[in-house]
Short mmCIF file of C-alpha atoms in Angstrom, two decimals:
data_model
loop_
_atom_site.label_atom_id
_atom_site.label_comp_id
_atom_site.label_asym_id
_atom_site.label_seq_id
_atom_site.Cartn_x
_atom_site.Cartn_y
_atom_site.Cartn_z
CA MET A 298 0.00 0.00 0.00
CA ALA A 299 1.34 3.42 -0.88
CA TYR A 300 0.39 4.95 2.47
CA ARG A 301 2.07 8.35 2.61
CA ALA A 302 2.34 10.20 5.91
CA THR A 303 3.43 13.77 6.64
CA GLY A 304 7.15 14.27 6.25
CA ARG A 305 7.74 12.26 3.05
CA ARG A 306 11.40 12.32 2.08
CA GLU A 307 12.27 14.14 -1.17
CA SER A 308 14.29 11.12 -2.28
CA GLU A 309 11.22 8.86 -2.40
CA PRO A 310 10.47 7.84 -6.01
CA ILE A 311 7.34 9.04 -7.76
CA THR A 312 5.64 6.15 -9.50
CA GLN A 313 4.06 6.50 -12.94
CA GLU A 314 1.35 3.97 -12.06
CA LEU A 315 -2.10 5.50 -11.63
CA LYS A 316 -3.08 5.83 -8.00
CA VAL A 317 -6.05 6.78 -5.83
CA LEU A 318 -5.66 9.82 -3.60
CA LEU A 319 -7.22 9.66 -0.13
CA VAL A 320 -7.35 12.94 1.84
CA GLU A 321 -8.34 12.32 5.45
CA ASP A 322 -6.98 13.74 8.73
CA SER A 323 -8.06 10.79 10.93
CA ARG A 324 -5.25 8.23 10.88
CA THR A 325 -7.49 5.39 12.04
CA TYR A 326 -10.23 6.08 9.48
CA ALA A 327 -7.67 6.71 6.71
CA LEU A 328 -5.91 3.41 7.39
CA ALA A 329 -9.17 1.42 7.37
CA LEU A 330 -10.49 3.10 4.22
CA SER A 331 -7.19 2.93 2.33
CA ARG A 332 -6.95 -0.81 2.97
CA ARG A 333 -10.47 -1.38 1.69
CA LEU A 334 -9.92 0.80 -1.38
CA GLU A 335 -6.66 -0.92 -2.26
CA THR A 336 -8.18 -4.38 -1.90
CA GLU A 337 -11.27 -3.58 -3.96
CA LEU A 338 -9.79 -1.34 -6.65
CA GLN A 339 -6.40 -3.04 -6.98
CA LEU A 340 -4.70 0.35 -7.19
CA PRO A 341 -2.12 1.96 -4.88
CA ILE A 342 -3.53 4.43 -2.37
CA VAL A 343 -1.72 7.65 -1.43
CA VAL A 344 -2.93 9.17 1.84
CA CYS A 345 -2.65 12.86 2.72
CA GLN A 346 -3.73 14.25 6.09
CA SER A 347 -3.80 17.96 5.32
CA LEU A 348 -4.20 20.46 2.52
CA ASN A 349 -0.53 21.32 2.83
CA GLU A 350 0.47 17.70 2.23
CA LEU A 351 -2.06 17.45 -0.62
CA HIS A 352 -0.36 20.44 -2.31
CA GLU A 353 3.00 18.76 -2.00
CA VAL A 354 1.92 15.38 -3.35
CA VAL A 355 -0.17 16.59 -6.29
CA THR A 356 2.29 19.30 -7.32
CA GLU A 357 5.02 16.67 -7.64
CA ASP A 358 2.88 13.99 -9.30
CA ARG A 359 -0.18 15.79 -10.67
CA ALA A 360 -0.99 13.37 -13.53
CA ALA A 361 -0.72 10.17 -11.50
CA PHE A 362 -4.10 10.15 -9.78
CA THR A 363 -7.10 8.50 -11.39
CA LEU A 364 -9.47 9.30 -8.51
CA ALA A 365 -9.56 11.24 -5.22
CA VAL A 366 -11.56 10.58 -2.06
CA VAL A 367 -11.47 13.82 -0.08
CA ASP A 368 -12.71 14.76 3.38
CA LEU A 369 -14.81 17.94 3.30
CA ASN A 370 -13.28 19.51 6.39
CA LEU A 371 -9.58 19.40 7.28
CA PRO A 372 -7.83 21.33 10.05
CA ASP A 373 -6.10 23.56 7.47
CA ALA A 374 -9.02 23.43 4.99
CA PRO A 375 -12.29 23.86 6.95
CA ARG A 376 -14.43 25.05 4.01
CA GLY A 377 -13.75 22.37 1.42
CA GLU A 378 -10.57 23.92 0.02
CA ALA A 379 -9.10 20.44 -0.50
CA ILE A 380 -12.04 19.57 -2.78
CA ASP A 381 -11.48 22.73 -4.80
CA PHE A 382 -7.81 21.80 -5.15
CA THR A 383 -8.42 18.29 -6.57
CA VAL A 384 -11.33 19.34 -8.80
CA GLN A 385 -9.43 22.28 -10.27
CA ARG A 386 -6.59 19.93 -11.17
CA GLY A 387 -8.91 17.59 -13.01
CA ILE A 388 -8.83 14.74 -10.50
CA PRO A 389 -12.28 13.07 -10.32
CA THR A 390 -13.36 13.57 -6.70
CA ILE A 391 -15.60 11.80 -4.21
CA VAL A 392 -16.37 13.69 -0.99
CA HIS A 393 -16.84 12.14 2.43
CA THR A 394 -17.93 14.20 5.40
CA ALA A 395 -18.60 13.68 9.10
CA SER A 396 -21.33 16.33 9.28
CA PHE A 397 -24.18 16.54 6.82
CA ASP A 398 -27.16 18.84 6.34
CA ILE A 399 -28.74 20.78 3.47
CA GLU A 400 -26.21 23.59 3.74
CA THR A 401 -23.35 21.07 3.62
CA ARG A 402 -24.95 19.33 0.68
CA ASN A 403 -25.23 22.60 -1.21
CA ARG A 404 -21.59 23.47 -0.47
CA ILE A 405 -20.49 20.12 -1.87
CA MET A 406 -22.70 20.19 -4.96
CA GLU A 407 -21.41 23.63 -5.95
CA ARG A 408 -18.29 21.74 -7.03
CA ASP A 409 -18.06 19.23 -9.86
CA VAL A 410 -17.74 16.18 -7.63
CA ILE A 411 -18.74 12.62 -8.47
CA ASP A 412 -20.69 12.08 -5.25
CA TYR A 413 -20.69 12.65 -1.50
CA VAL A 414 -20.84 10.04 1.26
CA PRO A 415 -21.75 11.03 4.85
CA LYS A 416 -19.81 9.26 7.61
CA ASP A 417 -23.01 8.48 9.45
CA SER A 418 -23.46 4.70 9.36
CA ALA A 419 -21.74 1.35 9.81
CA PHE A 420 -21.78 1.01 6.02
CA THR A 421 -19.79 4.16 5.22
CA LEU A 422 -16.64 2.31 4.15
CA GLU A 423 -18.64 0.01 1.86
CA THR A 424 -20.46 3.01 0.39
CA VAL A 425 -17.24 4.92 -0.34
CA VAL A 426 -15.61 1.87 -1.91
CA GLY A 427 -18.74 1.12 -3.98
CA THR A 428 -18.89 4.73 -5.19
CA ALA A 429 -15.23 4.63 -6.21
CA ARG A 430 -15.65 1.31 -8.00
CA ARG A 431 -18.69 2.61 -9.87
CA ALA A 432 -16.89 5.82 -10.90
CA LEU A 433 -14.00 3.85 -12.38
CA GLY A 434 -16.42 1.47 -14.09
CA ASN A 435 -18.41 4.33 -15.60
CA ARG A 436 -15.48 5.08 -17.89
CA GLN A 437 -16.39 1.95 -19.85
CA THR A 438 -19.96 3.17 -20.47
CA ARG A 439 -20.80 5.28 -23.51
CA ILE A 440 -23.92 7.48 -23.29
CA LEU A 441 -25.64 9.31 -26.15
CA VAL A 442 -27.33 12.64 -25.26
CA VAL A 443 -29.99 13.84 -27.72
CA ASP A 444 -31.28 17.42 -27.40
CA ASP A 445 -31.67 20.18 -29.98
CA THR A 446 -31.04 22.91 -27.37
CA SER A 447 -27.28 23.32 -27.12
CA ALA A 448 -27.21 24.75 -23.58
CA THR A 449 -29.34 21.95 -22.12
CA ARG A 450 -27.46 19.27 -24.05
CA LYS A 451 -24.08 20.55 -22.90
CA LEU A 452 -25.23 20.87 -19.29
CA LEU A 453 -26.43 17.27 -19.25
CA ALA A 454 -23.28 16.06 -20.99
CA HIS A 455 -21.13 17.88 -18.45
CA MET A 456 -23.01 16.35 -15.51
CA LEU A 457 -22.52 12.88 -16.98
CA LYS A 458 -18.84 13.48 -17.70
CA VAL A 459 -18.35 14.44 -14.07
CA GLN A 460 -19.71 10.97 -13.28
CA GLN A 461 -16.92 9.65 -15.55
CA TYR A 462 -19.18 8.42 -18.37
CA GLU A 463 -18.04 8.71 -21.97
CA VAL A 464 -20.58 11.07 -23.55
CA ILE A 465 -21.54 11.74 -27.16
CA GLU A 466 -23.83 14.65 -28.06
CA VAL A 467 -26.21 15.01 -31.01
CA ALA A 468 -28.87 17.62 -31.77
CA SER A 469 -31.53 15.54 -33.51
CA GLY A 470 -33.26 12.19 -33.65
CA ASP A 471 -31.95 11.48 -37.14
CA GLU A 472 -28.38 12.01 -35.97
CA ALA A 473 -29.02 9.74 -33.00
CA LEU A 474 -30.36 6.90 -35.16
CA ALA A 475 -27.45 7.16 -37.57
CA LEU A 476 -24.93 7.12 -34.73
CA LEU A 477 -26.56 4.13 -33.02
CA LYS A 478 -26.37 2.20 -36.27
CA ASP A 479 -22.61 2.80 -36.53
CA ASP A 480 -21.61 2.63 -32.87
CA PRO A 481 -22.54 -0.63 -31.08
CA ASP A 482 -20.72 0.48 -27.91
CA ILE A 483 -23.41 3.01 -26.93
CA LYS A 484 -25.19 1.56 -23.90
CA LEU A 485 -27.64 4.29 -22.93
CA VAL A 486 -29.55 7.09 -24.67
CA VAL A 487 -30.85 10.18 -22.88
CA SER A 488 -33.36 12.03 -25.09
CA ASP A 489 -35.30 15.26 -24.76
CA TYR A 490 -38.99 15.30 -25.73
CA TYR A 491 -39.30 18.52 -27.77
CA MET A 492 -37.16 18.29 -30.93
CA PRO A 493 -37.90 19.64 -34.43
CA ASP A 494 -37.30 16.60 -36.68
CA MET A 495 -38.92 14.00 -34.43
CA ASP A 496 -40.02 14.18 -30.81
CA GLY A 497 -38.65 11.97 -28.06
CA TYR A 498 -41.57 9.52 -28.32
CA GLU A 499 -40.92 8.81 -32.00
CA LEU A 500 -37.18 8.50 -31.45
CA THR A 501 -37.83 6.04 -28.62
CA ARG A 502 -40.16 3.94 -30.77
CA ARG A 503 -37.64 3.82 -33.63
CA ILE A 504 -34.82 2.85 -31.28
CA ARG A 505 -36.92 0.09 -29.77
CA ARG A 506 -37.57 -1.40 -33.21
CA GLU A 507 -33.84 -2.01 -33.52
CA PHE A 508 -32.58 -2.40 -29.96
CA ALA A 509 -34.14 -4.32 -27.08
CA SER A 510 -33.93 -3.08 -23.49
CA ASP A 511 -31.34 -5.71 -22.61
CA ARG A 512 -29.02 -4.19 -25.22
CA LEU A 513 -29.72 -0.45 -24.93
CA ARG A 514 -31.34 1.55 -22.13
CA LEU A 515 -33.25 4.75 -22.87
CA ILE A 516 -34.17 7.61 -20.53
CA GLY A 517 -36.51 10.44 -21.50
CA VAL A 518 -36.05 13.98 -20.16
CA SER A 519 -38.24 17.06 -20.34
CA SER A 520 -38.80 20.42 -18.65
CA SER A 521 -42.57 20.10 -19.19
CA SER A 522 -44.79 20.15 -16.12
CA ASP A 523 -47.22 17.83 -17.89
CA ARG A 524 -47.01 14.49 -16.06
CA MET A 525 -48.23 12.70 -19.18
CA VAL A 526 -44.90 13.37 -20.90
CA SER A 527 -43.25 10.75 -18.71
CA VAL A 528 -46.11 8.36 -19.46
CA GLY A 529 -45.61 8.91 -23.19
CA PHE A 530 -41.91 8.07 -22.95
CA LEU A 531 -42.52 4.92 -20.91
CA LYS A 532 -45.31 3.76 -23.24
CA ALA A 533 -43.02 4.29 -26.24
CA GLY A 534 -40.41 1.97 -24.70
CA ALA A 535 -38.21 4.15 -22.48
CA ASN A 536 -36.81 2.61 -19.32
CA ASP A 537 -36.99 5.75 -17.19
CA PHE A 538 -37.81 9.45 -17.14
CA ILE A 539 -36.15 12.47 -15.45
CA SER A 540 -37.69 15.92 -15.10
CA MET A 541 -35.73 19.11 -15.68
CA PRO A 542 -34.22 21.11 -14.09
CA PHE A 543 -32.07 18.21 -12.98
CA ILE A 544 -31.37 17.39 -9.36
CA PRO A 545 -27.81 16.06 -9.65
CA GLU A 546 -28.29 13.20 -7.17
CA GLU A 547 -31.47 12.02 -8.92
CA LEU A 548 -29.80 12.12 -12.32
CA GLN A 549 -26.79 10.25 -10.95
CA CYS A 550 -28.88 7.55 -9.27
CA ARG A 551 -31.23 6.96 -12.20
CA ILE A 552 -28.41 6.77 -14.73
CA ALA A 553 -26.40 4.45 -12.46
CA SER A 554 -29.44 2.24 -11.86
CA ASN A 555 -30.02 1.76 -15.59
CA VAL A 556 -26.34 1.08 -16.26
CA GLU A 557 -26.24 -1.47 -13.43
CA THR A 558 -29.40 -3.15 -14.77
CA LEU A 559 -27.80 -3.42 -18.20
CA GLU A 560 -24.63 -4.89 -16.70
CA GLN A 561 -26.67 -7.45 -14.76
CA LEU A 562 -28.57 -8.43 -17.90
CA GLU A 563 -25.29 -8.79 -19.80
CA GLN A 564 -23.96 -11.03 -17.03
CA LEU A 565 -27.09 -13.19 -17.20
CA HIS A 566 -26.76 -13.47 -20.98
CA SER A 567 -23.12 -14.41 -20.56
CA LEU A 568 -23.94 -17.10 -18.02
CA ALA A 569 -26.67 -18.47 -20.29
CA SER A 570 -24.35 -18.60 -23.30
CA ARG A 571 -21.21 -19.95 -21.62
CA ASP A 572 -20.11 -23.45 -20.71
CA ALA A 573 -19.54 -23.55 -16.94
CA LEU A 574 -16.43 -25.75 -17.01
CA THR A 575 -14.44 -24.24 -19.88
CA GLY A 576 -15.81 -20.69 -20.12
CA LEU A 577 -16.29 -21.14 -23.88
CA PHE A 578 -19.57 -20.46 -25.63
CA ASN A 579 -22.02 -23.33 -25.29
CA ARG A 580 -23.99 -25.31 -27.86
CA ARG A 581 -27.02 -23.02 -27.71
CA HIS A 582 -24.97 -19.89 -28.38
CA PHE A 583 -23.13 -21.59 -31.23
CA PHE A 584 -26.30 -22.56 -33.09
CA ALA A 585 -28.01 -19.24 -32.31
CA ASN A 586 -25.19 -17.23 -33.94
CA ALA A 587 -23.70 -19.47 -36.62
CA GLY A 588 -26.44 -18.80 -39.18
CA ARG A 589 -26.03 -15.03 -38.97
CA LEU A 590 -22.25 -15.23 -39.42
CA ILE A 591 -22.62 -17.55 -42.42
CA GLU A 592 -25.19 -15.23 -44.03
CA GLU A 593 -22.93 -12.21 -43.53
CA ALA A 594 -20.11 -14.06 -45.29
CA GLN A 595 -22.41 -15.17 -48.12
CA ALA A 596 -23.56 -11.57 -48.62
CA LYS A 597 -19.91 -10.79 -49.40
CA LYS A 598 -19.75 -13.75 -51.82
CA ARG A 599 -17.48 -15.65 -49.48
CA LYS A 600 -17.62 -19.28 -48.39
CA SER A 601 -17.35 -20.46 -44.79
CA ALA A 602 -16.25 -23.65 -43.08
CA VAL A 603 -16.99 -25.53 -39.87
CA ALA A 604 -14.72 -27.81 -37.85
CA ILE A 605 -15.60 -30.41 -35.22
CA LEU A 606 -12.78 -31.23 -32.78
CA ASP A 607 -12.71 -34.20 -30.42
CA ILE A 608 -10.09 -34.97 -27.72
CA ASP A 609 -8.49 -38.30 -28.59
CA ASP A 610 -9.05 -41.28 -26.23
CA PHE A 611 -10.88 -39.03 -23.79
CA LYS A 612 -13.07 -41.79 -22.31
CA GLN A 613 -10.05 -43.99 -21.70
CA LEU A 614 -8.14 -41.12 -20.08
CA ASN A 615 -11.15 -40.26 -17.96
CA ASP A 616 -11.61 -43.87 -16.83
CA SER A 617 -7.89 -44.33 -16.11
CA HIS A 618 -7.17 -41.08 -14.29
CA GLY A 619 -10.56 -39.97 -12.94
CA HIS A 620 -13.08 -37.28 -13.67
CA ASP A 621 -10.93 -34.54 -12.14
CA PHE A 622 -8.28 -35.30 -14.76
CA GLY A 623 -10.98 -35.22 -17.45
CA ASP A 624 -12.14 -31.78 -16.31
CA ARG A 625 -8.55 -30.50 -16.31
CA ALA A 626 -8.04 -31.90 -19.81
CA LEU A 627 -11.19 -30.18 -21.09
CA ALA A 628 -10.19 -26.89 -19.47
CA ASN A 629 -6.65 -27.05 -20.91
CA VAL A 630 -7.84 -27.84 -24.43
CA ALA A 631 -10.46 -25.09 -24.19
CA ARG A 632 -7.83 -22.56 -23.14
CA CYS A 633 -5.60 -23.67 -26.01
CA LEU A 634 -8.45 -23.34 -28.52
CA ALA A 635 -9.43 -19.92 -27.19
CA GLN A 636 -5.87 -18.67 -27.59
CA SER A 637 -5.70 -20.10 -31.11
CA VAL A 638 -8.81 -18.25 -32.35
CA GLU A 639 -8.50 -15.10 -30.22
CA GLY A 640 -9.23 -11.95 -32.21
CA SER A 641 -9.95 -13.89 -35.41
CA GLY A 642 -13.73 -13.50 -35.59
CA HIS A 643 -14.15 -17.30 -35.61
CA LEU A 644 -16.91 -18.76 -33.43
CA LEU A 645 -15.68 -21.36 -30.91
CA ALA A 646 -17.90 -23.43 -28.63
CA ARG A 647 -17.97 -26.58 -26.56
CA ILE A 648 -20.93 -28.44 -28.03
CA GLY A 649 -20.94 -31.50 -25.78
CA GLY A 650 -18.69 -33.87 -23.83
CA GLU A 651 -15.19 -33.67 -25.29
CA GLU A 652 -16.40 -32.13 -28.57
CA PHE A 653 -15.76 -28.57 -29.68
CA ALA A 654 -16.96 -26.72 -32.79
CA ILE A 655 -15.28 -23.86 -34.66
CA LEU A 656 -17.07 -21.85 -37.33
CA PHE A 657 -14.75 -20.08 -39.78
CA PRO A 658 -16.97 -17.40 -41.39
CA GLY A 659 -15.61 -16.16 -44.72
CA VAL A 660 -12.91 -18.88 -44.79
CA ASP A 661 -12.92 -21.58 -47.49
CA ALA A 662 -12.08 -25.27 -46.93
CA LYS A 663 -8.41 -24.99 -47.85
CA ALA A 664 -7.75 -22.16 -45.41
CA ALA A 665 -9.89 -23.82 -42.72
CA MET A 666 -7.86 -27.02 -43.08
CA ARG A 667 -4.65 -25.04 -42.60
CA LEU A 668 -6.01 -23.23 -39.55
CA SER A 669 -7.35 -26.47 -38.09
CA ASP A 670 -3.99 -28.16 -38.45
CA HIS A 671 -2.34 -25.30 -36.57
CA ILE A 672 -4.95 -25.74 -33.83
CA ARG A 673 -4.33 -29.52 -33.76
CA LEU A 674 -0.61 -28.89 -33.37
CA ASP A 675 -1.22 -26.42 -30.54
CA VAL A 676 -3.36 -28.98 -28.69
CA SER A 677 -0.67 -31.66 -29.11
CA HIS A 678 1.68 -29.51 -27.03
CA GLU A 679 -0.70 -29.69 -24.06
CA THR A 680 0.38 -32.02 -21.25
CA LEU A 681 -1.07 -32.80 -17.82
CA THR A 682 0.69 -34.31 -14.83
CA VAL A 683 -1.09 -37.11 -12.96
CA GLY A 684 0.58 -39.35 -10.41
CA GLY A 685 3.98 -38.05 -11.47
CA GLN A 686 3.28 -39.06 -15.07
CA GLN A 687 3.11 -36.64 -18.01
CA VAL A 688 0.05 -37.25 -20.19
CA THR A 689 0.01 -35.68 -23.65
CA LEU A 690 -3.30 -34.55 -25.09
CA THR A 691 -4.15 -34.75 -28.80
CA ALA A 692 -7.23 -34.04 -30.88
CA SER A 693 -8.78 -35.12 -34.16
CA ILE A 694 -10.59 -32.61 -36.36
CA GLY A 695 -13.12 -32.88 -39.16
CA VAL A 696 -13.74 -29.94 -41.52
CA ALA A 697 -16.60 -29.22 -43.93
CA GLU A 698 -17.01 -26.29 -46.30
CA ILE A 699 -20.19 -24.22 -46.26
CA ASP A 700 -21.06 -22.91 -49.72
CA GLY A 701 -24.78 -22.17 -49.39
CA ALA A 702 -25.97 -25.56 -50.56
CA GLY A 703 -27.84 -27.57 -47.90
CA ASN A 704 -28.60 -26.53 -44.36
CA PHE A 705 -26.14 -26.02 -41.54
CA ASP A 706 -27.11 -29.27 -39.79
CA GLN A 707 -26.13 -31.26 -42.87
CA GLN A 708 -22.76 -29.51 -43.01
CA LEU A 709 -22.16 -30.26 -39.34
CA ILE A 710 -22.93 -33.91 -40.03
CA ALA A 711 -20.39 -33.85 -42.87
CA ALA A 712 -17.77 -32.35 -40.51
CA ASP A 713 -18.61 -35.02 -37.93
CA ARG A 714 -18.08 -37.77 -40.51
CA ALA A 715 -14.73 -36.24 -41.42
CA LEU A 716 -13.86 -36.25 -37.71
CA TYR A 717 -14.52 -39.99 -37.44
CA ALA A 718 -12.43 -40.54 -40.57
CA ALA A 719 -9.57 -38.79 -38.76
CA LYS A 720 -10.13 -41.10 -35.78
CA ARG A 721 -10.02 -44.19 -37.98
CA GLU A 722 -6.81 -43.02 -39.66
CA GLY A 723 -4.85 -42.88 -36.42
CA ARG A 724 -6.10 -39.77 -34.57
CA ASN A 725 -4.24 -36.48 -34.05
CA CYS A 726 -4.96 -35.37 -37.62
CA VAL A 727 -7.35 -33.25 -39.69
CA ARG A 728 -9.62 -34.54 -42.44
CA LEU A 729 -11.90 -32.73 -44.92
CA ALA A 730 -15.42 -33.91 -45.68
CA GLY A 731 -15.69 -35.45 -49.14
#
């Protein structure tokens, strides 16, 4: 832990690794919180106990801090001067404070801080750590703001950027639809109601025709006092609604809630599409996505190929060395296969037992045979130790070309027949379907 107390020697090195800055005058509280932050965030923590020490540390290493957790009141900074210091230097800041009331809240929210956490419960440490983790995670979330009024759009974008989100701004529904088509990384859309080309309801309906709620969240906003505006957004397919003028805490909580919901849905989809033992895609995911990839290749006038891979003598190895060995063998081969196809665009899955399937979209039989032989060779370098004995793993592979004739099931059967031909011809080889 990079715990830094008053009186740091000038000879101490300044690391280039990003760190979290904790400003807290209570040694006991600072020690407890810094340990929790370091454990949860896996980043070094630098602790300052005064504004004077904060000046020294940040002046020497101003670009090294990815986040600051700052006490509102310090002995030499009783009015939040430490917060002003970190915010003005562009360090994203979370405030924690021992005293809290409306006046304190207003003092804090005058600054561009991520959030504030009162030290008023047994869960304060967990809350600070959770807020810090969320702020760092927000940097992976891209939000699209749609509003034809520049001032409102820029205000909302600024508030979201303070929360560490990546924000894109557009002034119309047409621009929003075009951007969503080209940018699959956008996770959330915040749209105004009154816009000249299409209102927020119509934009919401058009978005929902293309993107389900488990892929893209949508929040409507409006300054209208008509309560039916929120109803209109929700009926059109929005996930939430926020009235303007914005209350920063409400905006923060509603955005965070929708982002967290989307993350939870993505985790559920991942669990449903992954094999528990190997972490590879499962049979259902393979068959659900193979057709689309083949069609995309065919639209470009390109053939595809599919390979079925089977670990040689797996039943015998399993019976001889036990099921734990079999699980290790499957995990090792899966890791090897994943490394072999990483970044290639090929679809890899465990489709049952010791069988794996690889779809090569846009790759003809000759190229697929060459790739499959490289994969076979990679697997043959895998060894496992059991009872002091080294056991070498090998695999047989059958390949079939997909040229648009016949359905995918028939081509899988052809690849399976080629696999059994490889088994008959001595194993640890690749054969092409005739």
